[in-house]
Coordinates of C-alpha atoms (C1' of nucleotides) in Angstrom, one line a residue:
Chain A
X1 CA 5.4 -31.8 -13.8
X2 CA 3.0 -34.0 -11.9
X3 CA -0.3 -32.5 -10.4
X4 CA -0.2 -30.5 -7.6
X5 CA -1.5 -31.3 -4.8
X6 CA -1.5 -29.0 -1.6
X7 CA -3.1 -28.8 1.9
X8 CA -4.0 -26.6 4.5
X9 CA -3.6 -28.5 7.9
X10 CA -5.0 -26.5 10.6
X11 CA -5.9 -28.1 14.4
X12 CA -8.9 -27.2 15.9
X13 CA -7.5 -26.1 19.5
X14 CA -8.3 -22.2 18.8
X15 CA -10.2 -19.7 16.9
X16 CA -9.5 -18.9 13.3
X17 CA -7.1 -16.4 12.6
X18 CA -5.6 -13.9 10.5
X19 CA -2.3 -15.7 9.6
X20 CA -4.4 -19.2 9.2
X21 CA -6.2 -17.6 6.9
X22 CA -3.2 -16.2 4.9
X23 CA -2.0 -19.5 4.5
X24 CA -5.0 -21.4 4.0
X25 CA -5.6 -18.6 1.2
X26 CA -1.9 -19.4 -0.4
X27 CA -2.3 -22.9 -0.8
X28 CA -5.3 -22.5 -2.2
X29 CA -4.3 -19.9 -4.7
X30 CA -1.3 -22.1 -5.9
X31 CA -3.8 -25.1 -6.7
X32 CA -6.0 -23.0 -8.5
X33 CA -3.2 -21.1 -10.1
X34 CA -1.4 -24.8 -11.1
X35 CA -4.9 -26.0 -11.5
X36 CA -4.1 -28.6 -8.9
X37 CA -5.9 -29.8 -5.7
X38 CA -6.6 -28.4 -2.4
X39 CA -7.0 -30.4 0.8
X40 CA -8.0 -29.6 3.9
X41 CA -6.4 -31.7 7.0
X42 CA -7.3 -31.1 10.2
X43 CA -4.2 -32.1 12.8
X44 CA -6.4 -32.7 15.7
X45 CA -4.1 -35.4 17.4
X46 CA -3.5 -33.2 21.0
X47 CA -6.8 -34.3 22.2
X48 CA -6.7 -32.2 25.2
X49 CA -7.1 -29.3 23.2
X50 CA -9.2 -30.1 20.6
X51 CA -12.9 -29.2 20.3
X52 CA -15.6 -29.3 17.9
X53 CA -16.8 -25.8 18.3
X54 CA -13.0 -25.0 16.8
X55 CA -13.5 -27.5 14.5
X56 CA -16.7 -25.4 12.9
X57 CA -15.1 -22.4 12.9
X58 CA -12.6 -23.5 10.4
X59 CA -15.2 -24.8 8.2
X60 CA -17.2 -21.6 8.3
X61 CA -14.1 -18.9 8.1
X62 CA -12.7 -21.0 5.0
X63 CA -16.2 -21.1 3.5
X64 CA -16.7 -17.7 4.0
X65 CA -13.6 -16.2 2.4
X66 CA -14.6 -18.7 -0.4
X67 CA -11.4 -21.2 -0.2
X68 CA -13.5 -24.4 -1.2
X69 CA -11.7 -27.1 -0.6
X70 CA -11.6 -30.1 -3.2
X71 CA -10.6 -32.7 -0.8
X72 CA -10.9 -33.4 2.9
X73 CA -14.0 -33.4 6.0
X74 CA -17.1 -32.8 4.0
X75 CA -16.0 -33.7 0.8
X76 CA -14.3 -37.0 0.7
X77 CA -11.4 -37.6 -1.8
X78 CA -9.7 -40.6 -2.6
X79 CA -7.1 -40.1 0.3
X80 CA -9.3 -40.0 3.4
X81 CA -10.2 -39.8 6.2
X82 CA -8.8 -36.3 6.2
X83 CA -9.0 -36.0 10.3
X84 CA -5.9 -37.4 11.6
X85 CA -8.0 -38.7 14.9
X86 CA -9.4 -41.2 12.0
X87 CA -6.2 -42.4 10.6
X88 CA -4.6 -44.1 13.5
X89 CA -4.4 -47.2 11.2
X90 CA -1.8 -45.4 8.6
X91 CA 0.1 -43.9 11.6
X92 CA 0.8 -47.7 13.2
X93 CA 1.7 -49.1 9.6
X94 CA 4.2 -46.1 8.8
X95 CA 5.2 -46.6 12.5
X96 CA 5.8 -50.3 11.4
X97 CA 8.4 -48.7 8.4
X98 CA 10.2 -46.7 10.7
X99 CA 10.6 -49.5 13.1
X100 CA 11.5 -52.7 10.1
X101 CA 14.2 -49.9 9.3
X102 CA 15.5 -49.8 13.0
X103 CA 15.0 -46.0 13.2
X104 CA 12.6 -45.8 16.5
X105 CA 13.3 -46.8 20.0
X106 CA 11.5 -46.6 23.3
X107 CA 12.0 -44.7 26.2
X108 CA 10.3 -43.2 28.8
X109 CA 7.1 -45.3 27.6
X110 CA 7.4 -43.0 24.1
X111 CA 8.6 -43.7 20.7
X112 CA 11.7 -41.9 19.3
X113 CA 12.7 -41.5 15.8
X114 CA 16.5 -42.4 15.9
X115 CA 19.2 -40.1 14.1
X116 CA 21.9 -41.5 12.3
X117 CA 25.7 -40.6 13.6
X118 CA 27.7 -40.9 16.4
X119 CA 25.8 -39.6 20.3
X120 CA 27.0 -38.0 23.4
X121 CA 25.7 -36.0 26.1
X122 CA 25.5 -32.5 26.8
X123 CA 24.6 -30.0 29.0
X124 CA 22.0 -27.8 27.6
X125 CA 22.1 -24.2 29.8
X126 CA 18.7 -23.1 28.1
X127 CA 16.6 -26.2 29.4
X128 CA 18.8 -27.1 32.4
X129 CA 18.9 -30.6 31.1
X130 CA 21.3 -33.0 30.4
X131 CA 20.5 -33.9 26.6
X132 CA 21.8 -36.6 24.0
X133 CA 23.2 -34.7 21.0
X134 CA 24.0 -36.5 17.5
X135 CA 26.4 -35.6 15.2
X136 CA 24.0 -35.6 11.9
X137 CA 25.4 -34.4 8.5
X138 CA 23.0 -31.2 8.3
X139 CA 19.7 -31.3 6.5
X140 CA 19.1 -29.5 3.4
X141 CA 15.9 -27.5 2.6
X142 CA 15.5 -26.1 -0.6
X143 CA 13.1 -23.5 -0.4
X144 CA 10.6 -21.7 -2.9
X145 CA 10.7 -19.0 -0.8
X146 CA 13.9 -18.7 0.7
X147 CA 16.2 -20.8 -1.4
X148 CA 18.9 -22.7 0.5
X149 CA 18.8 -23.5 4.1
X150 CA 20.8 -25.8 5.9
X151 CA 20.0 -26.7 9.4
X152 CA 21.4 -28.9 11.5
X153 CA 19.0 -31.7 13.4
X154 CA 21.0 -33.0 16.2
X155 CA 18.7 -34.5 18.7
X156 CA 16.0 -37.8 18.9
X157 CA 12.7 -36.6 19.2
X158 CA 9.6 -38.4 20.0
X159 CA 7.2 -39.3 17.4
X160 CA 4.2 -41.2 19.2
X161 CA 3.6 -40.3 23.0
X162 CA 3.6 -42.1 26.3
X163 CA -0.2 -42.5 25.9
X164 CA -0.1 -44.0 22.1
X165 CA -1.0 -41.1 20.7
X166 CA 1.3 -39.5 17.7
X167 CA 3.1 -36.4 17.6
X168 CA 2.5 -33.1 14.8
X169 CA 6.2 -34.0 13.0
X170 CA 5.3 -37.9 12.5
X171 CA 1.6 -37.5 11.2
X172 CA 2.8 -34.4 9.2
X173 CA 4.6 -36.4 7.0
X174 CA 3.0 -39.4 7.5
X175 CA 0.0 -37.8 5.9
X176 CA 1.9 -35.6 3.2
X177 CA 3.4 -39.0 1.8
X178 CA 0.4 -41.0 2.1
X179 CA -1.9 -37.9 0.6
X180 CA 0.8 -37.2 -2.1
X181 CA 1.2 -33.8 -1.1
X182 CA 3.9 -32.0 -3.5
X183 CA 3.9 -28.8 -2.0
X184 CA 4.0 -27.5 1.5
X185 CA 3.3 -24.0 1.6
X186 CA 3.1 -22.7 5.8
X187 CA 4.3 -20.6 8.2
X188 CA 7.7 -19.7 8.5
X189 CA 7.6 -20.7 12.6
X190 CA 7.8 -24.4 10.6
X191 CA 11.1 -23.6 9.0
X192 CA 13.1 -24.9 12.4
X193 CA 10.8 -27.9 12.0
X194 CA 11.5 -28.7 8.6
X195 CA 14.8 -30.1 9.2
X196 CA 13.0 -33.0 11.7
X197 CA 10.3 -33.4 8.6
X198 CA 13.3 -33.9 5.9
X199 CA 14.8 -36.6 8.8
X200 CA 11.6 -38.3 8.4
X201 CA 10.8 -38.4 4.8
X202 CA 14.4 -39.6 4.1
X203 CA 14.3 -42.4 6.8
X204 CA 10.7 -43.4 5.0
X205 CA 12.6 -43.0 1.4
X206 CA 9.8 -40.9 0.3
X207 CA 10.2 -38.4 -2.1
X208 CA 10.2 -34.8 -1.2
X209 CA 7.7 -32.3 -1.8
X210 CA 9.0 -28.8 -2.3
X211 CA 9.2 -26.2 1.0
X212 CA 7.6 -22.8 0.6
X213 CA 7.7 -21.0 3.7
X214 CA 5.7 -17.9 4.2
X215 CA 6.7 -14.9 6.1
X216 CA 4.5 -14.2 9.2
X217 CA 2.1 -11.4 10.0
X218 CA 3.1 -9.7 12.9
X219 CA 0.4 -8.1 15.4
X220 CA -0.4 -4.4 14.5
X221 CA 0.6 -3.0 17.7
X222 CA 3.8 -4.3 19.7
X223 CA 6.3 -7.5 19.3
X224 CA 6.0 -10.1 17.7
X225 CA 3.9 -12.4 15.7
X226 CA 0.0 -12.4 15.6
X227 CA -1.8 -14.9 17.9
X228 CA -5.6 -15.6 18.4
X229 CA -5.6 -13.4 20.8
X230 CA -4.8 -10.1 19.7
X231 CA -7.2 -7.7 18.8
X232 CA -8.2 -8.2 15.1
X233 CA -6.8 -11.3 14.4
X234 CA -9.5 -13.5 14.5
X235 CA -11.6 -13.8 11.1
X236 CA -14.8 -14.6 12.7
X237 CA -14.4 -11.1 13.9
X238 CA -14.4 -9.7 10.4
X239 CA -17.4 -11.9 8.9
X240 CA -19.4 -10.7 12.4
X241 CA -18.8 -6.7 11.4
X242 CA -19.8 -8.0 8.1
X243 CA -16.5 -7.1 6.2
X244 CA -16.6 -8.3 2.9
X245 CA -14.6 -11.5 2.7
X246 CA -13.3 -10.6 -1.1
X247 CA -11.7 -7.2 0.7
X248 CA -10.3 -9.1 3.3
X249 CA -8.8 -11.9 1.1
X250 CA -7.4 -8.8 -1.0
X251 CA -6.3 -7.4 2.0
X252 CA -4.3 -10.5 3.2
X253 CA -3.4 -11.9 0.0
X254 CA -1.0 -8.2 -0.5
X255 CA 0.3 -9.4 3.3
X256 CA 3.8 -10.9 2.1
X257 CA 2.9 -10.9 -1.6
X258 CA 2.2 -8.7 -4.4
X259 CA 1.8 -8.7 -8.3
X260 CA 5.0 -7.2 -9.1
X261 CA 3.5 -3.8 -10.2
X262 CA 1.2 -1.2 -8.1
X263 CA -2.0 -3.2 -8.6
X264 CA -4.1 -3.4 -5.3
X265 CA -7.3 -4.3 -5.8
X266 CA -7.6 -7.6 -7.8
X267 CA -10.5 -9.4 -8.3
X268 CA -9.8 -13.1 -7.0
X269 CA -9.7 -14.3 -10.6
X270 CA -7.2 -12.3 -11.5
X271 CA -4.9 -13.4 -8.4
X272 CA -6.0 -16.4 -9.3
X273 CA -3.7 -15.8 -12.1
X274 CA -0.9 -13.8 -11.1
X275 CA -0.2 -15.4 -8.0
X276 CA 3.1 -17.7 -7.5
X277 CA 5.6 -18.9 -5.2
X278 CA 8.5 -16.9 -6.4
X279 CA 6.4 -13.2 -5.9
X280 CA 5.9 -14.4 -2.4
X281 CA 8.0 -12.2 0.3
X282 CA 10.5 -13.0 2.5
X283 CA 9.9 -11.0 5.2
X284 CA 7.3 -10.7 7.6
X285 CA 4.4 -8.1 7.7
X286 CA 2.5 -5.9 9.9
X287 CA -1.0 -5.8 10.3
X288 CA -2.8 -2.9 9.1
X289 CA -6.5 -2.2 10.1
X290 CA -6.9 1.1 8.4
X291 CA -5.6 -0.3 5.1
X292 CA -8.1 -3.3 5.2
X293 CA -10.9 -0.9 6.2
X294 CA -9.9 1.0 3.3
X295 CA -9.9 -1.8 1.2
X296 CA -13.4 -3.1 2.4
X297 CA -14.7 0.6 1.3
X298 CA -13.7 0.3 -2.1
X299 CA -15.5 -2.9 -2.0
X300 CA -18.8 -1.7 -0.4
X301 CA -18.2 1.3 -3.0
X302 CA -19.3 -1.0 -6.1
X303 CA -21.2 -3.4 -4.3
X304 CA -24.8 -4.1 -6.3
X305 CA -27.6 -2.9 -4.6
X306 CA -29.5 -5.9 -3.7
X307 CA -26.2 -7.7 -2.3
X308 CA -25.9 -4.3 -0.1
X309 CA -29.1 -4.3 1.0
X310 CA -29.1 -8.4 1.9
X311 CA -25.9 -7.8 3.9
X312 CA -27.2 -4.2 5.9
X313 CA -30.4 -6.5 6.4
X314 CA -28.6 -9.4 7.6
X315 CA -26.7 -6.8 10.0
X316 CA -29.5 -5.4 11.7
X317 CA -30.8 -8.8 11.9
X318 CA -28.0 -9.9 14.0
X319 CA -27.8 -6.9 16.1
X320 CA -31.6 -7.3 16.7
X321 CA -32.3 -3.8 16.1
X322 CA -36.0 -4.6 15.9
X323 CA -36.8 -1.1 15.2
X324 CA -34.8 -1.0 11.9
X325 CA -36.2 -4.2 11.1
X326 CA -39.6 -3.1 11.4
X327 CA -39.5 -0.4 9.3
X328 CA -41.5 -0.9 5.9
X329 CA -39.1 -2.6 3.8
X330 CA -38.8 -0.3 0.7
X331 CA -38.2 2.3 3.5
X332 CA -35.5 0.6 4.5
X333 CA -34.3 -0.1 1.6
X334 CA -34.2 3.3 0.4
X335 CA -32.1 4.4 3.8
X336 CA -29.6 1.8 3.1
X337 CA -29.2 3.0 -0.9
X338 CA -29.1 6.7 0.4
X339 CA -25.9 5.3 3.3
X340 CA -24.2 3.1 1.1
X341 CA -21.8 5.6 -0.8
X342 CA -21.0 7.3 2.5
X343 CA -19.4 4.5 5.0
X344 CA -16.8 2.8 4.8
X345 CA -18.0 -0.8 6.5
X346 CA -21.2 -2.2 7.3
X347 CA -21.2 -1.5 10.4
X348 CA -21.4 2.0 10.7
X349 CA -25.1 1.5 9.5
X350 CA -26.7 1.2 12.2
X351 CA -25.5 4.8 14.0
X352 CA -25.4 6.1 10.1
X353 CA -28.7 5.6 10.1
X354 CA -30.6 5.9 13.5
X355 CA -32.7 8.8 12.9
X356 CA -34.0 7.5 10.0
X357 CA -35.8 4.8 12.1
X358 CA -36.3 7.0 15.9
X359 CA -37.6 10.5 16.7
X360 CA -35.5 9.5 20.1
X361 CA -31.9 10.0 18.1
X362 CA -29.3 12.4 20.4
X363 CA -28.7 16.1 18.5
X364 CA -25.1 16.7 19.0
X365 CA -24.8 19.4 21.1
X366 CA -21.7 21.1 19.2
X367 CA -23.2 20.8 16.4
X368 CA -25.9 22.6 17.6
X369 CA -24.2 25.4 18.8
X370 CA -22.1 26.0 15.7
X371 CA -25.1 25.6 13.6
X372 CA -27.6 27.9 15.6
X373 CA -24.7 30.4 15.9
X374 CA -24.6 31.3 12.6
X375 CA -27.1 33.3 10.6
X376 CA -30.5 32.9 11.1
X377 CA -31.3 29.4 11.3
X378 CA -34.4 29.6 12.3
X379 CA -35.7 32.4 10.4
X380 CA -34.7 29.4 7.7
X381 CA -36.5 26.5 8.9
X382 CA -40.2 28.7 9.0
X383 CA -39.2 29.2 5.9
X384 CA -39.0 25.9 5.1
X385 CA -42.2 25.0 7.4
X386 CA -44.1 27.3 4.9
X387 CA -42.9 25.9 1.5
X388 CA -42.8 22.0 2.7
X389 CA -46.7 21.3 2.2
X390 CA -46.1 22.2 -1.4
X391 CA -42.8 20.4 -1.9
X392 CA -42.5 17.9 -4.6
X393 CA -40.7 14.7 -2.5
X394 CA -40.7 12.9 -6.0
X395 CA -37.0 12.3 -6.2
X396 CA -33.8 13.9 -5.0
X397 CA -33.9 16.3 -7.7
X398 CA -37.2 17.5 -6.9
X399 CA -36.1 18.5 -3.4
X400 CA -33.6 20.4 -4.7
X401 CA -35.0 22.5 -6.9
X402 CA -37.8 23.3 -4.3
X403 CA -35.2 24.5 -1.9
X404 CA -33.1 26.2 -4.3
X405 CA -35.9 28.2 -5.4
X406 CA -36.8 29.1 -1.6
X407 CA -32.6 30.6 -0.9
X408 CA -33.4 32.3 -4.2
X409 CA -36.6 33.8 -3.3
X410 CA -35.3 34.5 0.2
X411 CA -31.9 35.5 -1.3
X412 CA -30.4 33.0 1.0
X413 CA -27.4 30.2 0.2
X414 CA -28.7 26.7 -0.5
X415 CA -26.3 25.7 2.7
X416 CA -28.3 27.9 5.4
X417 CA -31.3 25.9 4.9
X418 CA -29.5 22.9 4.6
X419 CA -27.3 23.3 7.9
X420 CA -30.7 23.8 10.3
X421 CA -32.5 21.1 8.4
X422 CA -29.7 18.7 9.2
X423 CA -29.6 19.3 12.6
X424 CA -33.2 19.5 13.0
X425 CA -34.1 16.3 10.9
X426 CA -31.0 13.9 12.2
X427 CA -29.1 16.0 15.1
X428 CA -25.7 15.8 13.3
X429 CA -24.0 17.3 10.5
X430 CA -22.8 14.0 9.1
X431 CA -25.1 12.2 6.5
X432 CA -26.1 11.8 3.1
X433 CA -27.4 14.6 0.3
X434 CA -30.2 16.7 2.7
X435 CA -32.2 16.0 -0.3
X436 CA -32.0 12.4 0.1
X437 CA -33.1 12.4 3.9
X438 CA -35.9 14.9 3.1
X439 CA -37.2 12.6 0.0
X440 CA -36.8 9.6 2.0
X441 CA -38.0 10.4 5.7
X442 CA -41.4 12.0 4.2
X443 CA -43.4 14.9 4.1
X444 CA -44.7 14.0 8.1
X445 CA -41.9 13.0 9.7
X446 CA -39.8 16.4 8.2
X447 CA -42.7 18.5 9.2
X448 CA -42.7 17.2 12.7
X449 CA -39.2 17.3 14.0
X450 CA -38.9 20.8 11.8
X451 CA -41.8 21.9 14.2
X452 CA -40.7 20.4 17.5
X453 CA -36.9 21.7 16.8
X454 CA -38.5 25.3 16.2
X455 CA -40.1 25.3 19.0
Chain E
rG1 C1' 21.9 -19.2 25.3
rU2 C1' 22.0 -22.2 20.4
rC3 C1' 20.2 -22.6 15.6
rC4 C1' 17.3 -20.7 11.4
rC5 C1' 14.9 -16.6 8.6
rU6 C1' 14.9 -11.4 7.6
rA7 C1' 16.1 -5.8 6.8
rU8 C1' 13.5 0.4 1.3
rC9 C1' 8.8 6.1 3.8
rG10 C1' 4.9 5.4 10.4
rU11 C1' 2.5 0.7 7.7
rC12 C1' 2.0 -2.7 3.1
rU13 C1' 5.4 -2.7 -0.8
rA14 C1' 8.0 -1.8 -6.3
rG15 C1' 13.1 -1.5 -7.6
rC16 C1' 17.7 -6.0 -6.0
rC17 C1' 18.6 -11.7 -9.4
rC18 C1' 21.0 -8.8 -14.8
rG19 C1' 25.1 -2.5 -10.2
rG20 C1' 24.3 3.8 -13.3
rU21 C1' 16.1 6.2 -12.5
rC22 C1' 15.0 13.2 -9.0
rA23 C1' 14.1 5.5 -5.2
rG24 C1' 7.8 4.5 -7.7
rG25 C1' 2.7 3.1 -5.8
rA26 C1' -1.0 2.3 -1.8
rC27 C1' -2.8 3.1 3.4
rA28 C1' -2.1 6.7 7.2
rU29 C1' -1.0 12.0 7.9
rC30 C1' -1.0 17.4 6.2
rU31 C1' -2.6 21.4 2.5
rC32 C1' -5.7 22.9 -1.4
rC33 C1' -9.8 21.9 -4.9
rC34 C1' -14.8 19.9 -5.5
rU35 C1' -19.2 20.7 -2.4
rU36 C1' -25.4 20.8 0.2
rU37 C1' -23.0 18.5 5.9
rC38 C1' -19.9 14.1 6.2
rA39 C1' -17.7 11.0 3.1
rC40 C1' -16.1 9.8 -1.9
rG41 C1' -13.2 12.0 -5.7
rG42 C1' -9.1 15.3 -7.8
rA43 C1' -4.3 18.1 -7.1
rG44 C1' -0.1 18.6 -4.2
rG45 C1' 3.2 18.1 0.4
rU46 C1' 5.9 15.7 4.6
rA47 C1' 8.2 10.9 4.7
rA48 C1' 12.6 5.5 3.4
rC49 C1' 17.4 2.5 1.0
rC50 C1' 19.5 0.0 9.5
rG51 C1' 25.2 0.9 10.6
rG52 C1' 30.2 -0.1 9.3
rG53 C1' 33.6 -2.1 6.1
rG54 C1' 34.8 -4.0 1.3
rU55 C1' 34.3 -5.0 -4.5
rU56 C1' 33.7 -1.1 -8.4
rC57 C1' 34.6 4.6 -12.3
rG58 C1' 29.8 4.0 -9.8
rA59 C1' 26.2 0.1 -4.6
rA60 C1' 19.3 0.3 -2.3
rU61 C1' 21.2 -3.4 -5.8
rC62 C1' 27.1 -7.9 -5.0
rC63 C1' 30.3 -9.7 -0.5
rC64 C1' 31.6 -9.6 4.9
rC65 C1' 30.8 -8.0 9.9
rG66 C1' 27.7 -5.7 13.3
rU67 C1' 22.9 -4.2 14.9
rG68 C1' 17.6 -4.4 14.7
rG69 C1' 13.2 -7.4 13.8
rG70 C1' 11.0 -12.4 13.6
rG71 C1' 10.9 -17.6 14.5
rA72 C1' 12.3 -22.5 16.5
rC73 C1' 14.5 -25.0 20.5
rG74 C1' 7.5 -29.6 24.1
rC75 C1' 5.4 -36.6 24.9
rC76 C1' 1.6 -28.4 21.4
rA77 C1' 0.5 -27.8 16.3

RNA sequence: GUCCCUAUCGUCUAGCCCGGUCAGGACAUCUCCCUUUCACGGAGGUAACCGGGGUUCGAAUCCCCGUGGGGACGCCA
């Protein structure tokens, strides 16, 4: 078999989303998995709706979820220029083909691809037009995905507009012949089209690459199929809240596909690997949120250290919580270490962590009541008050035994002290070890909010 | 409306091609355990073959018809 070669051909006329993404992230995987090439295309031919700042989120979302393209903007390749604004020159000399082969026409100041077969007119109810059907022999699609389809392509349809410019079905193909593209992996909203694209690549006698339509994702919460603008589609989103693009490509690589067996989390090598045409679904999927924060958690879970800590940095940096970022830095660095086992995203950091970096942080007032209703709490923390100038704040471990031998001196449960200290040292009961926040925050800063909450 | 695709727990899915398993896993949810809060983790529970016909000794699996879901029907891509 011949090298493959396949693209991703989005157009710059919206933000980045999800089911992009998905696609983009198949056609890669089936050039690395073939070891053949990936090319980016960008279809920016409706210049009305094209813009620059769309243009660089593409490059940035793809770069981010680490689908390096080997040819197109940015890169060269033998097969440029891979921005179809820059090609006008191939469209007019394919457009030259068609037109030596007596398959385009003119009208209304447009150009028409002509069927073959025998016309007449018809009144279509749905548009409320009068149209010019032809009776075509119907096209035949063999699909990776969805084996045989047959669909019937029964009307002229314009391939360069009124003002010169071309249409999406002409520079398609135009481009997937003249790049050599062999496979064309997309959306399954391109199926109807497909039968317009064979038309085309028959009347140019070129060969035909094979079809592998992908199943759509469908928006989490009511009909139909994603768009830019529901909530959580857009990966920019994702990469802002600092998900971790190898949970997300995970995550939306097990949207229509899957192994075969119960594996879940793959490292992108080993998709790399497993990852092929025929273990692609054929029907479409529903966003999940929880399951991709879930995913980004086991993640985070066995993320190194110093990658952790560049990302919370880079976090707090972009939410210019100048506070945080003011902090020593092995201070900070020893918060983040302490929070990391405990969320689930990035994100949560900066509330995770507030007190750590405030003596303003809010005490949850139901906490406060459950906790001071119970026992003696504080009959616990002048307890504490008494041993802390003598506690050894040398590591976790430390902590811990100096508390435990206060409950047993006291005859007291390890929990009562550590119930009042929470809420006296971070105003919640949700957190990391006690231990940990004791260690970390210091021998002052415990002593202080111990005394101002006992008073 | 026409045409095309599709149909297993609430969700993502395995099983279907090559009919015979208590229909398996994950997320979510519930219970319990662990425990120094909250998470994580561990154990278990609730939960699905869209409906109707066929074919067959036997159908989630093969066929047909409905129905549901999705898509396309632009001088958008």
């Amino acid at each position: 078999m011949s090298q493959v070669r396949v693209r991703f051909a989005p157009s710059p006329t919206g933000f980045f989303h999800i089911g992009s993404a998905r696609t983009a992230l198949f056609n890669w995987l089936y050039s690395r998995h073939t070891g053949g090439t990936f090319v980016l295309r960008i279809e920016d031919t409706d210049k009305e709706r094209n813009s620059e700042e769309f243009l660089n989120v593409i490059y940035n979302s793809l770069t981010w979820l680490g689908l390096n393209w080997d040819e197109g903007p940015n890169v060269g390749g033998n097969f440029g220029p891979y921005r179809q604004s820059e090609r006008a020159d191939i469209y007019k000399e394919y457009l030259q083909k068609l037109s030596d082969a007596g398959r385009v026409y003119e009208k209304d100041g447009a150009m028409w691809f002509k069927l073959l077969g025998e016309r007449h007119e018809v009144f279509d109810e749905h548009r409320q037009k009068t149209v010019t059907k032809v009776k075509t022999e119907p096209t035949i699609i063999e699909d990776r995905i969805r084996g045989h389809v047959e669909r019937v392509e029964d009307e002229d349809f314009v391939i360069i507009r009124s003002d010169g410019n071309p249409v999406f079905h002409f520079v398609n193909v135009v481009d997937d012949i003249a790049m050599g593209i062999t496979h064309v992996i997309r959306g399954e909203d391109h199926l109807s089209n497909t039968s317009k694209h064979v038309e085309l690549f028959e009347a140019f006698s070129a060969p035909m690459p094979e079809f592998a339509h992908i199943p759509l994702i469908l928006k989490q919460n009511g009909p139909g199929k994603m768009s830019k603008r529901d909530q959580g589609a857009l990966v920019e989103e994702y990469q802002q809240r600092s998900y971790l693009p190898e949970a997300l490509v995970n995550f939306i690589c097990l949207l229509g596909w899957n192994p075969g067996d119960d594996r879940e989390k793959m490292a992108i090598d080993e998709i790399v690997q497993l990852f092929d045409l025929p273990g692609v679904n054929q029907s479409n999927a529903r966003f999940d949120d929880k399951k991709l924060a879930h995913m980004n958690m086991v993640y985070l879970l066995e993320l190194p250290a110093d990658k952790f800590l560049f990302l919370a940095g880079e976090y707090f940096k972009q939410k210019q919580l100048s506070v945080a970022l003011s902090a020593d830095s092995e201070y900070f660095r020893e918060v983040m270490l302490l929070s990391q086992p405990k969320i689930k995203g990035i994100e949560e950091l900066p509330d995770y962590t507030n007190y750590f970096f405030t003596e303003d942080f809010p005490i949850d007032e139901k906490v406060k009541t459950k906790v001071l209703g119970k026992g003696e709490p504080l009959a616990r923390l002048a307890e504490l008050l008494e041993v802390l100038p003598s506690m050894n704040l040398a590591s976790d471990e430390s902590v811990e035994a100096a508390i435990k031998n206060l409950a047993e001196v006291r005859s007291q449960g390890f929990g009562s002290y550590q119930s009042i200290a929470r809420l006296a040292l971070t105003g919640t009961n949700i957190g990391p070890s006690i231990t940990g926040i004791i260690r970390v925050l210091g021998r002052e800063k415990v002593q202080s909010r111990l005394e101002r909450f006992s008073t």
